[in-house]
PDB file of C-alpha atoms in Angstrom:
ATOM      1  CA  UNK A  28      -2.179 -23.048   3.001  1.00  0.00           C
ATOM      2  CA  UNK A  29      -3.702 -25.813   0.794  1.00  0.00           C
ATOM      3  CA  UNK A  30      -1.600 -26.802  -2.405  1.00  0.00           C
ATOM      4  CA  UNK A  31      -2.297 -25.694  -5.787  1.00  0.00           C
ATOM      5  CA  UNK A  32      -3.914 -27.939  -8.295  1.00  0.00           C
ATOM      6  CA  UNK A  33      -2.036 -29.216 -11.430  1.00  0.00           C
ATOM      7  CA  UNK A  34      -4.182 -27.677 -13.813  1.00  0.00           C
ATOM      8  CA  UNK A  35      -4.331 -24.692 -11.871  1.00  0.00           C
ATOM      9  CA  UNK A  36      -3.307 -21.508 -13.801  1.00  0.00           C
ATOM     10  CA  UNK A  37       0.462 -20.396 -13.415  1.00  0.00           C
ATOM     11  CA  UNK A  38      -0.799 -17.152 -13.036  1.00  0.00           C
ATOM     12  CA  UNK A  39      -3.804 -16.207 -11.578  1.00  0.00           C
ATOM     13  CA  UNK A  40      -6.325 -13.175 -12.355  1.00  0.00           C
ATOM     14  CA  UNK A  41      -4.634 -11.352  -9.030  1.00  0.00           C
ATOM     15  CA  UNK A  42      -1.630 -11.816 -10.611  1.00  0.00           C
ATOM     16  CA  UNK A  43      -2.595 -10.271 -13.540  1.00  0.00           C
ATOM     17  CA  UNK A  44      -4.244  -7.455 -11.991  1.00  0.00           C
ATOM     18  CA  UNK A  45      -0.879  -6.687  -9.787  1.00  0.00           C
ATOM     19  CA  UNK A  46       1.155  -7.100 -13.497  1.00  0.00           C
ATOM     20  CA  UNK A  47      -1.108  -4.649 -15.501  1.00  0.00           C
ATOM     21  CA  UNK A  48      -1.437  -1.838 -13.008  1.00  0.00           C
ATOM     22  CA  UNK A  49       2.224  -2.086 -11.658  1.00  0.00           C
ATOM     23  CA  UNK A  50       3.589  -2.061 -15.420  1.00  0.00           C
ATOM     24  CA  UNK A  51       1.232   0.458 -17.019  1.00  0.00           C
ATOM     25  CA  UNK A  52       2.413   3.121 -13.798  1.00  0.00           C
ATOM     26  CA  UNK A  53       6.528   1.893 -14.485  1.00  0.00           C
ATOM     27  CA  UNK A  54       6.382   1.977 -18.132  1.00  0.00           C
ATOM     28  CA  UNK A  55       4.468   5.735 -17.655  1.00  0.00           C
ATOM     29  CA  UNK A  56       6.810   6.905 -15.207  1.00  0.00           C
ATOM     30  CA  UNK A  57      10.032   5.838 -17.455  1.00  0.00           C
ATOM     31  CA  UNK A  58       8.750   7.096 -20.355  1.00  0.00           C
ATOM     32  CA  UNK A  59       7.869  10.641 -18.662  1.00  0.00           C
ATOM     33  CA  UNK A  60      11.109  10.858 -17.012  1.00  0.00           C
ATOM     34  CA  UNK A  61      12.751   9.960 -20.616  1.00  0.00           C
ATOM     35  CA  UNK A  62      10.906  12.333 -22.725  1.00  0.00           C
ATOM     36  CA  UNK A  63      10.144  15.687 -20.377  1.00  0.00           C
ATOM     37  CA  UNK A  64      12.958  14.566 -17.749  1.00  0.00           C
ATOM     38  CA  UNK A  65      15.138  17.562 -19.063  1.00  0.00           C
ATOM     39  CA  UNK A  66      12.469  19.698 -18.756  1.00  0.00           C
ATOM     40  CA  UNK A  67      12.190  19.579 -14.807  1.00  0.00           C
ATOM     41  CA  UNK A  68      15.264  17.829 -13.567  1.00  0.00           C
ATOM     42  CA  UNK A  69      17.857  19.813 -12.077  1.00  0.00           C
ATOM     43  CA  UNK A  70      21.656  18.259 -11.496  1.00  0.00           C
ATOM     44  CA  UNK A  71      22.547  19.604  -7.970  1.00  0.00           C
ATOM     45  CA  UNK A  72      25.295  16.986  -7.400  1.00  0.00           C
ATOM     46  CA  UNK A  73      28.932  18.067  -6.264  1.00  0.00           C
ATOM     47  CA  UNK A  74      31.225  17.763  -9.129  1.00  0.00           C
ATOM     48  CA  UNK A  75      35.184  18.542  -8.730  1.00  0.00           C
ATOM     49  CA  UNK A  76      35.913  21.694 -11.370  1.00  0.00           C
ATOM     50  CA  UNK A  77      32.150  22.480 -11.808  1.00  0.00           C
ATOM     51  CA  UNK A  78      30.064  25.365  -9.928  1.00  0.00           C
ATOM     52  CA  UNK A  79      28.629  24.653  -6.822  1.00  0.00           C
ATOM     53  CA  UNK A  80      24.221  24.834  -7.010  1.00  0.00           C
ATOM     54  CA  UNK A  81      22.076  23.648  -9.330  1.00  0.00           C
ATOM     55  CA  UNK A  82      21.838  23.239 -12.880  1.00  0.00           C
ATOM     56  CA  UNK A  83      19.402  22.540 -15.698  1.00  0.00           C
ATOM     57  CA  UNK A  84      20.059  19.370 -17.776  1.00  0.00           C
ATOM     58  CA  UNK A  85      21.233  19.339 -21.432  1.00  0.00           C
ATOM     59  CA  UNK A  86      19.218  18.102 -24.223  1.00  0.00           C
ATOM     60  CA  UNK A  87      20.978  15.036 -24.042  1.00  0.00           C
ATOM     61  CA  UNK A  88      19.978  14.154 -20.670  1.00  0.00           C
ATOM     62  CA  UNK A  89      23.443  15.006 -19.227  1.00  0.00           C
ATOM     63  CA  UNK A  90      24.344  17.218 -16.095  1.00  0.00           C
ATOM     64  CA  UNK A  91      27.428  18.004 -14.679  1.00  0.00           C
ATOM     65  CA  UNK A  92      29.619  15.240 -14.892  1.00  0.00           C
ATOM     66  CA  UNK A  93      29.986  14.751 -19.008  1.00  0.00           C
ATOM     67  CA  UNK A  94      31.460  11.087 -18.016  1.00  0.00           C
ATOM     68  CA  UNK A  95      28.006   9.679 -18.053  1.00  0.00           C
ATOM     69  CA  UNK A  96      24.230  10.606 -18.310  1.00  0.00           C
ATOM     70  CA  UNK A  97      22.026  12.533 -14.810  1.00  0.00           C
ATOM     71  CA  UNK A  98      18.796  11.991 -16.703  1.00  0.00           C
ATOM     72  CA  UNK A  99      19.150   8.052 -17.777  1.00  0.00           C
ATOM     73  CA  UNK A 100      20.639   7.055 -14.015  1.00  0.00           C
ATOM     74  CA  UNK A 101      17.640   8.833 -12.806  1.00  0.00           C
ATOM     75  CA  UNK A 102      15.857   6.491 -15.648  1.00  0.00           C
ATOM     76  CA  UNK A 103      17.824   3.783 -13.878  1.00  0.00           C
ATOM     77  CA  UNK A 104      17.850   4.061  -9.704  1.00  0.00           C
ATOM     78  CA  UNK A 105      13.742   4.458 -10.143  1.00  0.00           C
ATOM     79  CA  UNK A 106      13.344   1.441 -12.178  1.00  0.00           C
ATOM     80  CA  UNK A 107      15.140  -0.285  -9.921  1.00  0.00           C
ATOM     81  CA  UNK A 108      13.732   0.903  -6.910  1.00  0.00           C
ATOM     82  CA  UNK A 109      10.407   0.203  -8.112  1.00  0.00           C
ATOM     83  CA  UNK A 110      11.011  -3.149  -8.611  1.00  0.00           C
ATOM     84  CA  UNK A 111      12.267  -3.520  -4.941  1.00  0.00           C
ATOM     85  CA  UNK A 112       8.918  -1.789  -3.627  1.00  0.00           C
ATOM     86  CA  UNK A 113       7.436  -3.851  -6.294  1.00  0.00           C
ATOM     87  CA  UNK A 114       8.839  -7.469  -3.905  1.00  0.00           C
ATOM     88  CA  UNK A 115       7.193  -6.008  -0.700  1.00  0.00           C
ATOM     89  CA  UNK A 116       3.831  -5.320  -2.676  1.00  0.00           C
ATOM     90  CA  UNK A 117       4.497  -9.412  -4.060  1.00  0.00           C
ATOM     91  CA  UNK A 118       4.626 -10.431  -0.671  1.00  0.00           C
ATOM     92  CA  UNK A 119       0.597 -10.616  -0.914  1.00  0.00           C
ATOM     93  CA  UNK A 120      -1.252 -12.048  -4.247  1.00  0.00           C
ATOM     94  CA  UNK A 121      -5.081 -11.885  -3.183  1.00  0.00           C
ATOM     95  CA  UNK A 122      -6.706  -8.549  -1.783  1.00  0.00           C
ATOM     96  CA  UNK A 123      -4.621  -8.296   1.831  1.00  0.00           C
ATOM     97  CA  UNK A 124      -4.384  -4.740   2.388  1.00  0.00           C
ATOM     98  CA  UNK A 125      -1.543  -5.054   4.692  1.00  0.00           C
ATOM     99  CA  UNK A 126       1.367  -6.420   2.551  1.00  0.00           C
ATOM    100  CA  UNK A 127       3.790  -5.731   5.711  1.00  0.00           C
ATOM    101  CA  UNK A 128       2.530  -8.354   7.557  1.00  0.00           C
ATOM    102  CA  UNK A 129       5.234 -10.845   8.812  1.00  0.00           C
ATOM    103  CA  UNK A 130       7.689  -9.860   6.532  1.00  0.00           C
ATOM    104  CA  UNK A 131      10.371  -9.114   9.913  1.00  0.00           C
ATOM    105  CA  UNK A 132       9.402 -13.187  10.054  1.00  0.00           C
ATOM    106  CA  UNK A 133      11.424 -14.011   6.861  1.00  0.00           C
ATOM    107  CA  UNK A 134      15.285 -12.954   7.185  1.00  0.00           C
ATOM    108  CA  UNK A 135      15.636 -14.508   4.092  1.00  0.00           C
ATOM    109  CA  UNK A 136      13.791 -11.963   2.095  1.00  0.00           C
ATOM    110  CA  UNK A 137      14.863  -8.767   4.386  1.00  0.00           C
ATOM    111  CA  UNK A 138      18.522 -10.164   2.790  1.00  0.00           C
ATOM    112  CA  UNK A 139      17.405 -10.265  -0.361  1.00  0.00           C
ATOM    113  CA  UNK A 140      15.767  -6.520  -0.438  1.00  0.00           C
ATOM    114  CA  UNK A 141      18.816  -4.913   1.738  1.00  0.00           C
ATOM    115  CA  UNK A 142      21.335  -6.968  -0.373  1.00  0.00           C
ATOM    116  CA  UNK A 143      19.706  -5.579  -3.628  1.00  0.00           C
ATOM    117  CA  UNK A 144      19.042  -2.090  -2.193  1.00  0.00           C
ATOM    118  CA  UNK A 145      23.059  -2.184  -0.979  1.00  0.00           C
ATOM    119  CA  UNK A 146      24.261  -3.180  -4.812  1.00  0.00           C
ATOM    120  CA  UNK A 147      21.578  -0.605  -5.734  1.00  0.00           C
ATOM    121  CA  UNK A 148      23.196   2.601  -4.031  1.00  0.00           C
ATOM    122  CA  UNK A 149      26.608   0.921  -5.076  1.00  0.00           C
ATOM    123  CA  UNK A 150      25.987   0.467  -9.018  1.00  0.00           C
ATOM    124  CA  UNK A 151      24.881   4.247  -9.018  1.00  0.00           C
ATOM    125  CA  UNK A 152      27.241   6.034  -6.778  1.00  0.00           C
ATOM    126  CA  UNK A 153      30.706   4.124  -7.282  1.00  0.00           C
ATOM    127  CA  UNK A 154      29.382   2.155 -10.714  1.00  0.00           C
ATOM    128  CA  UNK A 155      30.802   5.299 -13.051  1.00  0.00           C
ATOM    129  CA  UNK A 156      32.224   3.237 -16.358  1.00  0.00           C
ATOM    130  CA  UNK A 157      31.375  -0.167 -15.535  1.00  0.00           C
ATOM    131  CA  UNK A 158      27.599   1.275 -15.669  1.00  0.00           C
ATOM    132  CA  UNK A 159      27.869   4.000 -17.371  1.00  0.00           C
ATOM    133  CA  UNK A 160      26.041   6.074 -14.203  1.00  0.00           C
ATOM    134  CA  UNK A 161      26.771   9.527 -12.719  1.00  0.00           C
ATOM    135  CA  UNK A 162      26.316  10.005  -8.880  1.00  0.00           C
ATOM    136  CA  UNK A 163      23.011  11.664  -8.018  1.00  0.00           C
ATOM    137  CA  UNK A 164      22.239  14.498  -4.808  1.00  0.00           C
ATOM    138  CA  UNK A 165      20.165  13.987  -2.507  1.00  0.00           C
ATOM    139  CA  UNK A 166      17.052  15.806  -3.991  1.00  0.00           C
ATOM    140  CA  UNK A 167      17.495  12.861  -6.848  1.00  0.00           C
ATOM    141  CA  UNK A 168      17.799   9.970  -4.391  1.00  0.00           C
ATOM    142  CA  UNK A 169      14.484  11.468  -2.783  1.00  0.00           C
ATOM    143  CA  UNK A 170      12.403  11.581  -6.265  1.00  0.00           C
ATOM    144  CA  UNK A 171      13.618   8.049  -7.013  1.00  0.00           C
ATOM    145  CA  UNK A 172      12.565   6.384  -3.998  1.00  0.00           C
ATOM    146  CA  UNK A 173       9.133   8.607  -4.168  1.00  0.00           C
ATOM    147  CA  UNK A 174       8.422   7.054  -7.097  1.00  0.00           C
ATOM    148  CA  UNK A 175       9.176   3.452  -6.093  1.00  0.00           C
ATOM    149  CA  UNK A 176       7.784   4.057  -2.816  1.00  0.00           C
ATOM    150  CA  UNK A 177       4.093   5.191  -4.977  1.00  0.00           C
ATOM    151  CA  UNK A 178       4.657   1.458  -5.890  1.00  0.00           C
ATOM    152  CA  UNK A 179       3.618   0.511  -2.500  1.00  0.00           C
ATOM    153  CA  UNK A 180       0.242   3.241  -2.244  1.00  0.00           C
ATOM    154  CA  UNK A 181      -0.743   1.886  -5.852  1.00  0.00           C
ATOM    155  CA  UNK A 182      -0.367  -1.429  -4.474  1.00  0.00           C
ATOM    156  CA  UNK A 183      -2.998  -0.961  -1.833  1.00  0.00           C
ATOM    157  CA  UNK A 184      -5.520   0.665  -4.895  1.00  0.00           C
ATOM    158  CA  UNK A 185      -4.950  -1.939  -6.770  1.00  0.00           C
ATOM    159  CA  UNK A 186      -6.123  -4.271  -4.433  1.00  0.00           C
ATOM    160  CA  UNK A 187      -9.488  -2.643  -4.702  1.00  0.00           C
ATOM    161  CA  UNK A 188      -9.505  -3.461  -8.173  1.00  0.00           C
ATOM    162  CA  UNK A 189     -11.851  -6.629  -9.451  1.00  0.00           C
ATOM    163  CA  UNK A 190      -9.586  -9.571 -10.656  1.00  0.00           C
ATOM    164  CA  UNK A 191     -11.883 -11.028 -12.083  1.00  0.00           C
ATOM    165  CA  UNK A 192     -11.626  -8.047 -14.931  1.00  0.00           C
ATOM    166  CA  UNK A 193      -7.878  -9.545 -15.828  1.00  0.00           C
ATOM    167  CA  UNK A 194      -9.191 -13.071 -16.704  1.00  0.00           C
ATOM    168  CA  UNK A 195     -12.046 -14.861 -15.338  1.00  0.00           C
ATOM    169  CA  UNK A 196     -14.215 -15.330 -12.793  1.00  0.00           C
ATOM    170  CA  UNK A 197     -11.747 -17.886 -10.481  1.00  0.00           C
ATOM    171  CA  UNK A 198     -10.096 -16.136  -8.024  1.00  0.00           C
ATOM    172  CA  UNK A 199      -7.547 -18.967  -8.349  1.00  0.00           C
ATOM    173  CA  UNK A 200      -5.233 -19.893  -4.976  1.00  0.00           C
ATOM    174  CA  UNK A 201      -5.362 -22.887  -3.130  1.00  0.00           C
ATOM    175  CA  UNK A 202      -7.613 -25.522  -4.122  1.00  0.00           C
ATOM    176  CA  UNK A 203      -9.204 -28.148  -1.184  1.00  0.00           C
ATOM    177  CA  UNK A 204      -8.233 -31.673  -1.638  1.00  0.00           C
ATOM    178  CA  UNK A 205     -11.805 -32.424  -3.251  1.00  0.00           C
ATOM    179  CA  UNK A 206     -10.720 -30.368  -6.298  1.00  0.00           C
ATOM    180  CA  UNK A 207      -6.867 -31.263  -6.638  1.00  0.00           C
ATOM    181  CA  UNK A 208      -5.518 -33.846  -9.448  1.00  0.00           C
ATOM    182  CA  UNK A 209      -4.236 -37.117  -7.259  1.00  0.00           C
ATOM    183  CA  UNK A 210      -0.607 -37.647  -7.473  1.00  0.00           C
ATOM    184  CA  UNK A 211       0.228 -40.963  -8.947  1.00  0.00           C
ATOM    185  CA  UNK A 212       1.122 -42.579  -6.186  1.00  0.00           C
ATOM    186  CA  UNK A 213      -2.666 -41.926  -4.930  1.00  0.00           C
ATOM    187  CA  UNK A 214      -4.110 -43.350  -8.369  1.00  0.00           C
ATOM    188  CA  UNK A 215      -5.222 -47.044  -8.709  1.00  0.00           C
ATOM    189  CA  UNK A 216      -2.524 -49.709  -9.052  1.00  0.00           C
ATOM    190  CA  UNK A 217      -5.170 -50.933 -11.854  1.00  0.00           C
ATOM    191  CA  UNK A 218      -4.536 -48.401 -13.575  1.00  0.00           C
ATOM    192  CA  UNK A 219      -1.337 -48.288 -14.071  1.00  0.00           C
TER     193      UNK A 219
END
């Protein structure tokens, strides 16, 4: 691809289309899950001295184990895993539908995501005091990756979005050579 320009914006109106709709679908997720999460979450994890099944949450966001909070891990592992979906839907800026394309071509970033995803599953399961989370069942590993998953389906809706209603009419991206500032090696010896 060509370089960008110098005066080129940092960040581009694709960019801020990808920002707006990613955050305003995080920020309402988070924010249901904080206020009306004890209303329909359900703490089915196995807990040495407690009952086996199911139970509702307390007001307070806790489950069985009283050593940390089921409701504000839940907060947690889906914030997180949204922002992992969130890299694969980075992977493509402009309107490329497919943001899986070549991505088994970069080991570099299939590290990154499996390293993070690894730490992930580690900080929630075995992270206890140290991050103050409560190990979650599999019915609450499933809702948090559904919900960073839905990262990746918005991803491909908001690509159907106009940029050009997030801040101008450039689509911004590589410039051709006709438009890019010269480097000042490529300027004029006179003047210097």
């Amino acid at each position: 691809r060509q370089p960008y320009g110098r005066t080129d914006k940092l960040i581009n109106a694709h960019m801020w289309r990808n920002i707006m709709v990613q955050s305003v679908y995080q920020i309402a997720t988070q924010l249901l899950l904080l206020c009306y999460g004890v209303s329909f979450l359900y703490d089915c994890s196995s807990v040495a001295g407690e009952p086996e099944g199911c139970v509702p949450l307390k007001p307070n966001g806790q489950g069985k184990n009283i050593e940390g909070n089921y409701r504000d891990t839940i907060i947690y592992n889906s914030f997180v895993l949204c922002q992992l979906f969130n890299e694969i839907n980075s992977r493509r800026i402009y309107n490329e539908i497919n943001m899986f394309n070549g991505i088994f071509s970069n080991s570099i970033f299939l590290g990154i995501v499996v390293a993070s995803l690894f730490f992930q599953v580690f900080t929630v399961e075995f992270g206890g005091t140290v991050f103050r989370t409560v190990q979650l069942d599999v019915y609450a590993w499933g809702m948090c990756l559904a919900i960073g998953a839905f990262s990746l389906l918005l991803g491909v809706f908001q690509r159907t979005i106009p940029a050009s209603l997030f801040g101008g009419s450039q689509p911004g991206g590589p410039v051709d050579a006709s438009r890019r500032t010269p480097r000042r090696e490529d300027a004029d010896d006179d003047a210097l």
